[in-house]
JSON list of C-alpha atoms in Angstrom, two decimals:
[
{"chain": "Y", "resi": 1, "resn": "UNK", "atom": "CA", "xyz": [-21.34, -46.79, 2.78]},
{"chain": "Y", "resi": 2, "resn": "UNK", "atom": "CA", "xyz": [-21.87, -44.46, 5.53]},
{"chain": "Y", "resi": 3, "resn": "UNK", "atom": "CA", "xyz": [-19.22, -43.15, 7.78]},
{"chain": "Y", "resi": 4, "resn": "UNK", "atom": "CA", "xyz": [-20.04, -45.84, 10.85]},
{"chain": "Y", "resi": 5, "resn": "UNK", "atom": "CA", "xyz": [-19.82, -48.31, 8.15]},
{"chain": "Y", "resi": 6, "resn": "UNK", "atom": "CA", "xyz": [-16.19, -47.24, 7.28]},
{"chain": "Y", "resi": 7, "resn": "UNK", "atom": "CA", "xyz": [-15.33, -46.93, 10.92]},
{"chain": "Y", "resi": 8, "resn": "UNK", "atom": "CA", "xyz": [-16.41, -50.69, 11.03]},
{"chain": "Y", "resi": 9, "resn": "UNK", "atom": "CA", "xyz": [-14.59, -51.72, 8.37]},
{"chain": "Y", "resi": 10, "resn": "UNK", "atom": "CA", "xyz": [-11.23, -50.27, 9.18]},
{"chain": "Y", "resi": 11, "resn": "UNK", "atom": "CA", "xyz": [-11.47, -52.03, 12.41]},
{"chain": "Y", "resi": 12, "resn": "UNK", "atom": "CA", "xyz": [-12.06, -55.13, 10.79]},
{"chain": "Y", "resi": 13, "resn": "UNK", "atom": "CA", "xyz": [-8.89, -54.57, 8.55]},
{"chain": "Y", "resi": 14, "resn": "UNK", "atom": "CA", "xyz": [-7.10, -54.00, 11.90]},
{"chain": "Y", "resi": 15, "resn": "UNK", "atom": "CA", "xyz": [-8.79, -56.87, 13.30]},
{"chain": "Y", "resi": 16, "resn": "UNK", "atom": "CA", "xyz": [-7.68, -59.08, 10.24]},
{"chain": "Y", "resi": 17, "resn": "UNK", "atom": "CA", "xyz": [-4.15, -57.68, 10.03]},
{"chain": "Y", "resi": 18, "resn": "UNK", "atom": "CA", "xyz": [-0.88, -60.28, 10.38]},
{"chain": "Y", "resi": 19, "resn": "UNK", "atom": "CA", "xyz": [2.57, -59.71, 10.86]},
{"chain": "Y", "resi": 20, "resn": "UNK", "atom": "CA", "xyz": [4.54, -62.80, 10.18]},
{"chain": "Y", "resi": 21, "resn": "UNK", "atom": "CA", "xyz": [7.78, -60.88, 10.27]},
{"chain": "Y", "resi": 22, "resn": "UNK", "atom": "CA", "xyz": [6.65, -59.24, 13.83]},
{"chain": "Y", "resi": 23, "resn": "UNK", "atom": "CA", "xyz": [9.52, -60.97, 15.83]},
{"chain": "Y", "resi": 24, "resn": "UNK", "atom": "CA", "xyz": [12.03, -58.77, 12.79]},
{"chain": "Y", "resi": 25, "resn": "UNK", "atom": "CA", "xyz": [10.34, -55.39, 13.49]},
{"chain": "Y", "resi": 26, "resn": "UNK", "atom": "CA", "xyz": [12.01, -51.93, 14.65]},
{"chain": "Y", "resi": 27, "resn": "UNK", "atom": "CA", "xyz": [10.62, -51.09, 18.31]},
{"chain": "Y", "resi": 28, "resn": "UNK", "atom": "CA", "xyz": [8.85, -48.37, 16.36]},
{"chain": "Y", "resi": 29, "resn": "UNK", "atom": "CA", "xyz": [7.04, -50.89, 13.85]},
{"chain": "Y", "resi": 30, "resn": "UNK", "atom": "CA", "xyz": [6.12, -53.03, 16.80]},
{"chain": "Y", "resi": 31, "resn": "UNK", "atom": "CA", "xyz": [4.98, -50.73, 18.60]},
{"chain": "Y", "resi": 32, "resn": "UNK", "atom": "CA", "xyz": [2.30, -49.68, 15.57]},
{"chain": "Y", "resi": 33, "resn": "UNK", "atom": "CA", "xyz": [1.49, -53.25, 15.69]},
{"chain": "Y", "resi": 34, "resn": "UNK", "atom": "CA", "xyz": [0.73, -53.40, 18.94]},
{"chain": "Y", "resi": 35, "resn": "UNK", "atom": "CA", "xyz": [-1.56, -50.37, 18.78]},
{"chain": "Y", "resi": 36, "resn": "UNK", "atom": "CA", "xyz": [-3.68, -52.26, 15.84]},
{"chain": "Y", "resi": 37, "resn": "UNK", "atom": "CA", "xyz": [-6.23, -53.75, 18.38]},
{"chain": "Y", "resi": 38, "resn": "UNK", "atom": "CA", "xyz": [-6.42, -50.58, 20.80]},
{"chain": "Y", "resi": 39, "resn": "UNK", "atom": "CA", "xyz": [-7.14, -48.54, 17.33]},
{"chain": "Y", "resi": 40, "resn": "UNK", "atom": "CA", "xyz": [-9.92, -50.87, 16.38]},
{"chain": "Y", "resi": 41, "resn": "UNK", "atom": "CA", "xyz": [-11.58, -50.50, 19.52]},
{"chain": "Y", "resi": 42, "resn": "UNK", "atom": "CA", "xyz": [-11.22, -46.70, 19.37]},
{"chain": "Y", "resi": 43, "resn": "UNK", "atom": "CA", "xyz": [-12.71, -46.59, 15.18]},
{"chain": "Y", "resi": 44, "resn": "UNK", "atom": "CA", "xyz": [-15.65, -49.12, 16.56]},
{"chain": "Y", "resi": 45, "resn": "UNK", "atom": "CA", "xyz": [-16.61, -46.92, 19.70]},
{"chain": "Y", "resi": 46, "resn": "UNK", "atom": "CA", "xyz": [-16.50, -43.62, 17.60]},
{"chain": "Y", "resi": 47, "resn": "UNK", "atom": "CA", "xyz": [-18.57, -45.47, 15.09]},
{"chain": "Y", "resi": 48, "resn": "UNK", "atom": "CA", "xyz": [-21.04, -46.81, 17.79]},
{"chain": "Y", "resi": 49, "resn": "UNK", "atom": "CA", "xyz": [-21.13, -42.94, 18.35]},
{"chain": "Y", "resi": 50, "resn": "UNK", "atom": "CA", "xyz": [-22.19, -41.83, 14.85]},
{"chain": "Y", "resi": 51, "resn": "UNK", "atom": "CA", "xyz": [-26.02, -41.53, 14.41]},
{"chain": "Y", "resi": 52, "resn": "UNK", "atom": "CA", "xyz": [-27.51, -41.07, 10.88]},
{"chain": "Y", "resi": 53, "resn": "UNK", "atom": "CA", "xyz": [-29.87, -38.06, 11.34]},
{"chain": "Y", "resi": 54, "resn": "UNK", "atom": "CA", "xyz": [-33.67, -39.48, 11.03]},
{"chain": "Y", "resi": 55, "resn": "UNK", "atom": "CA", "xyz": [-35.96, -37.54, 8.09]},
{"chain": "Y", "resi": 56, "resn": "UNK", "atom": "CA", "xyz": [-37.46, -34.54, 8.95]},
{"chain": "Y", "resi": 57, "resn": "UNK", "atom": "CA", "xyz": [-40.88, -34.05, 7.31]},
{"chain": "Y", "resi": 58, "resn": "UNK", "atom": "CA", "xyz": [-39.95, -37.59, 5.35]},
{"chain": "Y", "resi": 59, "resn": "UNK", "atom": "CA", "xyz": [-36.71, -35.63, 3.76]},
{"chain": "Y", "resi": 60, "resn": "UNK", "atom": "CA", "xyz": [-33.57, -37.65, 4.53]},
{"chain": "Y", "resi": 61, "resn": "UNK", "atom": "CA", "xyz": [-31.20, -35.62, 5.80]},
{"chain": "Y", "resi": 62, "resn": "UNK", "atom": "CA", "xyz": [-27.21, -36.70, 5.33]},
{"chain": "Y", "resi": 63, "resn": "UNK", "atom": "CA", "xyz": [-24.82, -37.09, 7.90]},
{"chain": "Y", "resi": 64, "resn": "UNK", "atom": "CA", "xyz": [-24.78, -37.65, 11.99]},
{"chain": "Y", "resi": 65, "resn": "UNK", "atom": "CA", "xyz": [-27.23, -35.20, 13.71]},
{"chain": "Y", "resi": 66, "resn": "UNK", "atom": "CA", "xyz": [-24.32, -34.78, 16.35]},
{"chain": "Y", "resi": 67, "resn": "UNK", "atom": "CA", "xyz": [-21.18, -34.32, 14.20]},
{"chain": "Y", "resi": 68, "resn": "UNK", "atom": "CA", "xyz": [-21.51, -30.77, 13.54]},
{"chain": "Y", "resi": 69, "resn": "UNK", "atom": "CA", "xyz": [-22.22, -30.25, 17.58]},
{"chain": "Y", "resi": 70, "resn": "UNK", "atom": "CA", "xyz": [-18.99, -29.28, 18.88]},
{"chain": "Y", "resi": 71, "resn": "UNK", "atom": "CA", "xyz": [-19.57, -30.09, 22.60]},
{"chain": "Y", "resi": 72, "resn": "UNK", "atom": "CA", "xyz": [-20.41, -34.11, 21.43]},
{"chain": "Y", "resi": 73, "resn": "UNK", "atom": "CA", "xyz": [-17.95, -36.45, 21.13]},
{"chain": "Y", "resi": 74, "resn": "UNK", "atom": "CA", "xyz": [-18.64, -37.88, 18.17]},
{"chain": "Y", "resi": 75, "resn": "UNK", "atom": "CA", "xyz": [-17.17, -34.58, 16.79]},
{"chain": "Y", "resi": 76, "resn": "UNK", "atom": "CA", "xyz": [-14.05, -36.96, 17.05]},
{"chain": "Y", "resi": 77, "resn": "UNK", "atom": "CA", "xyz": [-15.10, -38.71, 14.19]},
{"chain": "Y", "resi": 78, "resn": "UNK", "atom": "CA", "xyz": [-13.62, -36.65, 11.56]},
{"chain": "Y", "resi": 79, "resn": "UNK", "atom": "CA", "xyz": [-10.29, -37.69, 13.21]},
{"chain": "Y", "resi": 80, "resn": "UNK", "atom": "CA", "xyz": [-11.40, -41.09, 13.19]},
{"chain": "Y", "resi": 81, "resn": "UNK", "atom": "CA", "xyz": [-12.64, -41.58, 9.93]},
{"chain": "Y", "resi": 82, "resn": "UNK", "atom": "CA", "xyz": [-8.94, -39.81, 8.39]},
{"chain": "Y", "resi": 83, "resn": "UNK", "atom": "CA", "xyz": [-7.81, -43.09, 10.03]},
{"chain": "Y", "resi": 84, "resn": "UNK", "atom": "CA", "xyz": [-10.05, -45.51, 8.79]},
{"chain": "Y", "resi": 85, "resn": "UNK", "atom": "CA", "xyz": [-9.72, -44.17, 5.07]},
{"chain": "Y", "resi": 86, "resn": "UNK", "atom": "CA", "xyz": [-5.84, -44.23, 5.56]},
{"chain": "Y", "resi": 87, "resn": "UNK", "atom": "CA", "xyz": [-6.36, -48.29, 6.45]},
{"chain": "Y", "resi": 88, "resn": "UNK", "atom": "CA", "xyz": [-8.75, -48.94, 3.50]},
{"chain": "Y", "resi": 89, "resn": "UNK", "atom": "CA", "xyz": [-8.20, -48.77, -0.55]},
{"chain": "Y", "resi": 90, "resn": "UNK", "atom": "CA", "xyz": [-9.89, -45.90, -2.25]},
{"chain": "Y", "resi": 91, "resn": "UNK", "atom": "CA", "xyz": [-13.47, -46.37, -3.27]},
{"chain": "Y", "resi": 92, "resn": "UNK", "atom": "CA", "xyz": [-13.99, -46.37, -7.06]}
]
């Protein structure tokens, strides 16, 4: 799984996410809950943002050609993708 792949799939999770006991929550918890959907929208743009680097001389080459590039945006994905592993179970 590539990192736009967990971006997607973290926003999914949020996507999915239920809260029967919603109407029971602190202002703080309901307030998290309410940020769910903005977050997903935020982990699927950054992911939209992520671009594999294409082969060079038919070598793959790992990672997003722009995430080392300080001056991109996608540099943001790091901070992203802490979120999306915090909202998915560890890979084995």
């Amino acid at each position: 799984m590539n990192t736009a792949d967990e971006l997607r799939a973290a926003a999914a999770i949020l996507r999915q996410m239920r809260f029967p006991a919603a109407m029971t929550a602190t202002s703080s918890t309901a307030a998290l809950i309410g940020a769910r959907l903005p977050l997903a929208e935020l982990l699927e743009s950054a992911a939209e943002l992520h671009e594999a680097n294409p082969p060079h001389r038919g070598v793959p080459r790992p990672g997003c050609q722009w995430c080392a590039d300080e001056d991109w945006p996608c540099a943001d994905t790091r901070a992203a993708l802490a979120v999306a592993r915090a909202l998915t179970p560890p890979r084995t």
